[in-house]
PDB file of C-alpha atoms in Angstrom:
ATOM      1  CA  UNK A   1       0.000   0.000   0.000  1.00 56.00           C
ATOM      2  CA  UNK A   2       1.436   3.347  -1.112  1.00 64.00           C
ATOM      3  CA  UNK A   3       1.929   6.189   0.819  1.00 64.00           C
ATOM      4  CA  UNK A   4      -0.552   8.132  -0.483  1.00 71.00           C
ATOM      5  CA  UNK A   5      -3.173   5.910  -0.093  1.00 81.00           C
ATOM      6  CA  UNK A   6      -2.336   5.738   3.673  1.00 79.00           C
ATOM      7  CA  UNK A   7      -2.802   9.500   3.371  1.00 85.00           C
ATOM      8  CA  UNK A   8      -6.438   9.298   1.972  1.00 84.00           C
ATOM      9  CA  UNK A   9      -7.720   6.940   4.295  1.00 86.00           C
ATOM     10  CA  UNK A  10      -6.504   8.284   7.277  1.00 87.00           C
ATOM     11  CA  UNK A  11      -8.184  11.598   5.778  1.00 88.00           C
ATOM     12  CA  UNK A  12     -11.217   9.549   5.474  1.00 87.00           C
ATOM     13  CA  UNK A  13     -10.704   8.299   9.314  1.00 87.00           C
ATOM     14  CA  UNK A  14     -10.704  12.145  10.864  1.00 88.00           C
ATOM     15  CA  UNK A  15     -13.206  13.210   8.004  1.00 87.00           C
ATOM     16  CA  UNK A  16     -10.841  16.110   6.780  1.00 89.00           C
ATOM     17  CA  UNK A  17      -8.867  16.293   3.416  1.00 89.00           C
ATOM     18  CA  UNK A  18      -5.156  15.494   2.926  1.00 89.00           C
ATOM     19  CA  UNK A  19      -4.268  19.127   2.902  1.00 89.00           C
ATOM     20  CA  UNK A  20      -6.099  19.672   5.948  1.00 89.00           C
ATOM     21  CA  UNK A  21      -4.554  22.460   8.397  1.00 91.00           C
ATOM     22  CA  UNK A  22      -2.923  21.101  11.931  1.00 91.00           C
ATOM     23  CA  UNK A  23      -5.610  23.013  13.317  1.00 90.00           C
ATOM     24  CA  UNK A  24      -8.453  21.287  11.581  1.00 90.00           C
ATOM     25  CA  UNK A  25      -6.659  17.647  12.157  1.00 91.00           C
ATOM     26  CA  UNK A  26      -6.412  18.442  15.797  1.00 91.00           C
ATOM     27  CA  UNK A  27     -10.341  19.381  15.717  1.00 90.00           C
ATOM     28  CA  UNK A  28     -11.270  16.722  13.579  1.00 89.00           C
ATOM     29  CA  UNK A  29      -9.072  14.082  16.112  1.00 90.00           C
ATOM     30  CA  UNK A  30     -10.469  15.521  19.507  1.00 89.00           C
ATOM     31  CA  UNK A  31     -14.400  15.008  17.456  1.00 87.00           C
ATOM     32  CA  UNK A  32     -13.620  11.593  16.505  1.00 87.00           C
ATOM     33  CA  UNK A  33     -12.167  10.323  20.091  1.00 86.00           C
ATOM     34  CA  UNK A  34     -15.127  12.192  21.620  1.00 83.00           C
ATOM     35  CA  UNK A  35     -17.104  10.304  19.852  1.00 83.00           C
ATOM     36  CA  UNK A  36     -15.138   7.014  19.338  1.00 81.00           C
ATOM     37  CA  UNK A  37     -13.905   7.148  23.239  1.00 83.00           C
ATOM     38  CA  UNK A  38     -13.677   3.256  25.383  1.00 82.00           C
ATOM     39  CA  UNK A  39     -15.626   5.251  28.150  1.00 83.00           C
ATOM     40  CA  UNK A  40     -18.560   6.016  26.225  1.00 81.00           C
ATOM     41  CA  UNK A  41     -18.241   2.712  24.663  1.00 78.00           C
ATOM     42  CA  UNK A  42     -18.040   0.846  27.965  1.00 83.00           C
ATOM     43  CA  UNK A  43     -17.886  -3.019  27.292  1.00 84.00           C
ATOM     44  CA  UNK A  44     -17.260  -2.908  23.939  1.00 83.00           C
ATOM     45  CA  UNK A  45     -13.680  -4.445  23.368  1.00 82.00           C
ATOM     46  CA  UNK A  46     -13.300  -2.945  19.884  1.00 83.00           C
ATOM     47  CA  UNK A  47     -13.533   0.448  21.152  1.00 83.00           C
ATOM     48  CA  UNK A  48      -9.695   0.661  22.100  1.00 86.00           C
ATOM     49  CA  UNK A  49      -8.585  -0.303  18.452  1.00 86.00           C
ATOM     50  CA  UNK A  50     -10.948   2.169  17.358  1.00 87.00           C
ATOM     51  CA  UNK A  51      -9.186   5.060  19.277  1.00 87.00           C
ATOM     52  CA  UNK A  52      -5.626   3.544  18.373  1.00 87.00           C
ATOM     53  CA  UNK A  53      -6.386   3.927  14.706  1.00 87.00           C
ATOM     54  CA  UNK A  54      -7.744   7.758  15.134  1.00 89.00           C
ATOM     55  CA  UNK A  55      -4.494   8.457  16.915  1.00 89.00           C
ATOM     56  CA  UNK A  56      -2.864   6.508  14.418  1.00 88.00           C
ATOM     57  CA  UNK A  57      -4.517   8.186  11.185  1.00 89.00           C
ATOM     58  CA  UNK A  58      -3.763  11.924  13.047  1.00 91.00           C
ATOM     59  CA  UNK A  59      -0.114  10.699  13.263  1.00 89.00           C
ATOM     60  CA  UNK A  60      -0.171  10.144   9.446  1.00 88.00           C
ATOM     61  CA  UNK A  61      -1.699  13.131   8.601  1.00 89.00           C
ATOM     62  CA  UNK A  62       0.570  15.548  10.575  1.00 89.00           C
ATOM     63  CA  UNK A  63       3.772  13.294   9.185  1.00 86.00           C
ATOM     64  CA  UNK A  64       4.675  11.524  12.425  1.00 83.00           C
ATOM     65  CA  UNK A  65       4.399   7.749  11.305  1.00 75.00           C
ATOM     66  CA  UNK A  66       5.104   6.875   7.791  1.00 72.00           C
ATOM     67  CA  UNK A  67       4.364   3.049   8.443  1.00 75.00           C
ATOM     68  CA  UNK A  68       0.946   2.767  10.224  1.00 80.00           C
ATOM     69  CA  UNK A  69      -0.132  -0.918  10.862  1.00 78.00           C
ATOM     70  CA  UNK A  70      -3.534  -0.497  12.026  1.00 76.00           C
ATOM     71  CA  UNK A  71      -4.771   1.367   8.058  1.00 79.00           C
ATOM     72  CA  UNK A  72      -3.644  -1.510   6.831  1.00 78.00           C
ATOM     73  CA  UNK A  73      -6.736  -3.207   8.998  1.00 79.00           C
ATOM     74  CA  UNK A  74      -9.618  -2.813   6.203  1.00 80.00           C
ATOM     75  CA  UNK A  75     -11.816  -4.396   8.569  1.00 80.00           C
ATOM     76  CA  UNK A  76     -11.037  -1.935  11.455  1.00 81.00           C
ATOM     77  CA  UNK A  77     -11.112   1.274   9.220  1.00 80.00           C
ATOM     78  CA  UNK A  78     -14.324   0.019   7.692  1.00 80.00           C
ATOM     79  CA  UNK A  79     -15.768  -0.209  10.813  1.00 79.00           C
ATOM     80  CA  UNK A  80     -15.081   2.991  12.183  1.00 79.00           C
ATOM     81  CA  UNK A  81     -16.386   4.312   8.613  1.00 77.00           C
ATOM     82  CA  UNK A  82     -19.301   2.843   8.800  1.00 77.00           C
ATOM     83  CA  UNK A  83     -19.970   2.389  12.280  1.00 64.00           C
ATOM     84  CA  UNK A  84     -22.258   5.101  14.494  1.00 52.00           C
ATOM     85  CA  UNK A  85     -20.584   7.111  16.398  1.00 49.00           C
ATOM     86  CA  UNK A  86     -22.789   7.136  18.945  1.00 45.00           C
ATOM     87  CA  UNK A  87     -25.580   5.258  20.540  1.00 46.00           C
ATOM     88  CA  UNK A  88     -27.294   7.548  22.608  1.00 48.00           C
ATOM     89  CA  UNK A  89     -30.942   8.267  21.474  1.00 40.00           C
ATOM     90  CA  UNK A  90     -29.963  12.084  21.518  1.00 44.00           C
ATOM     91  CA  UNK A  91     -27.853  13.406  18.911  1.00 49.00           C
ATOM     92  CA  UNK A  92     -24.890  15.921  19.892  1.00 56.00           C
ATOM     93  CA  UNK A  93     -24.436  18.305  17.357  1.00 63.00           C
ATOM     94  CA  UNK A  94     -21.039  18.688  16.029  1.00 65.00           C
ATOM     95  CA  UNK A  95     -20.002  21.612  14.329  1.00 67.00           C
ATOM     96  CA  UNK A  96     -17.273  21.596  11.314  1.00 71.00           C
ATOM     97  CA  UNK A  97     -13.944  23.360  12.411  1.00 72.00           C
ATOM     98  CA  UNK A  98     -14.821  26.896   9.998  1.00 75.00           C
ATOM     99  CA  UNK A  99     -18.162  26.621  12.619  1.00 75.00           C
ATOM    100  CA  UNK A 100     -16.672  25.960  15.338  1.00 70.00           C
ATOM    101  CA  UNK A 101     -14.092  28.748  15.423  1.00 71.00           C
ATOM    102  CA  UNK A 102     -16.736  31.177  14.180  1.00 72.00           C
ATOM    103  CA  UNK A 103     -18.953  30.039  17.295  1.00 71.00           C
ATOM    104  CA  UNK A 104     -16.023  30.620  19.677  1.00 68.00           C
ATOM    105  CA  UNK A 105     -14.143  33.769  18.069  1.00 70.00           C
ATOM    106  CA  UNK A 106     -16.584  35.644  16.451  1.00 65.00           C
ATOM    107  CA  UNK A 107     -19.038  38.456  17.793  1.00 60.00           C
ATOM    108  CA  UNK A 108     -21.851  38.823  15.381  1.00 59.00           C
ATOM    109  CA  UNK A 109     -23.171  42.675  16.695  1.00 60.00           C
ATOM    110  CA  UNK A 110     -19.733  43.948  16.804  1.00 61.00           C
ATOM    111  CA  UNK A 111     -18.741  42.432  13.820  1.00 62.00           C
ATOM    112  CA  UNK A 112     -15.475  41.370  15.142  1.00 60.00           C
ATOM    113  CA  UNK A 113     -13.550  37.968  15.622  1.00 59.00           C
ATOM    114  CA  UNK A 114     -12.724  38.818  19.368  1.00 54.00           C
ATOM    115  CA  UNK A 115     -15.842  37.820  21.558  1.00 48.00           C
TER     116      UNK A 115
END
């Protein structure tokens, strides 16, 4: 497997492009463990290989492992791909990073990006 396929699916992983920013990696990481996270997902034993492979696709995207294991795991990526994030009957809502920083940074009357 190439190295630029290990790029695309651990874009796919986080949800963000290959040229994604730090900044919206980072966001897109801290969504998926919050969502992905063993203690939400108490006594599911999957749930800790799920987490290892969102750390392990951030680490490829920001260029600190060039030879991840766990992508190589079609079943394990598929999973997380496919599975739902969460099984709570109330859905959180989870902004996109451009949303996010607008939400925290930006003061609509004053028109200004400082709250």
């Amino acid at each position: 497997m190439s190295q630029s396929s290990h790029l695309n699916l651990a874009a796919q992983v986080l949800g963000v492009t290959v040229h994604a920013s730090p900044s919206e990696i980072k966001y897109a990481y801290y969504r998926m463990m919050c969502l992905h996270h063993p203690d939400k997902h108490q006594g599911d034993p999957q749930a800790g290989q799920r987490t290892a492979l969102i750390n392990e696709a951030r680490n490829v995207l920001l260029g600190r492992t060039l030879d991840p294991t766990l992508l190589r795991d079609r079943e394990l990526v598929s999973e997380v791909l496919e599975r739902p994030a969460s099984n709570d009957s109330e859905e959180e809502t989870i902004l996109s990073y451009n949303e996010w920083l607008k939400a925290q940074f930006f003061n609509l009357q004053e028109g200004s990006i400082w709250p």
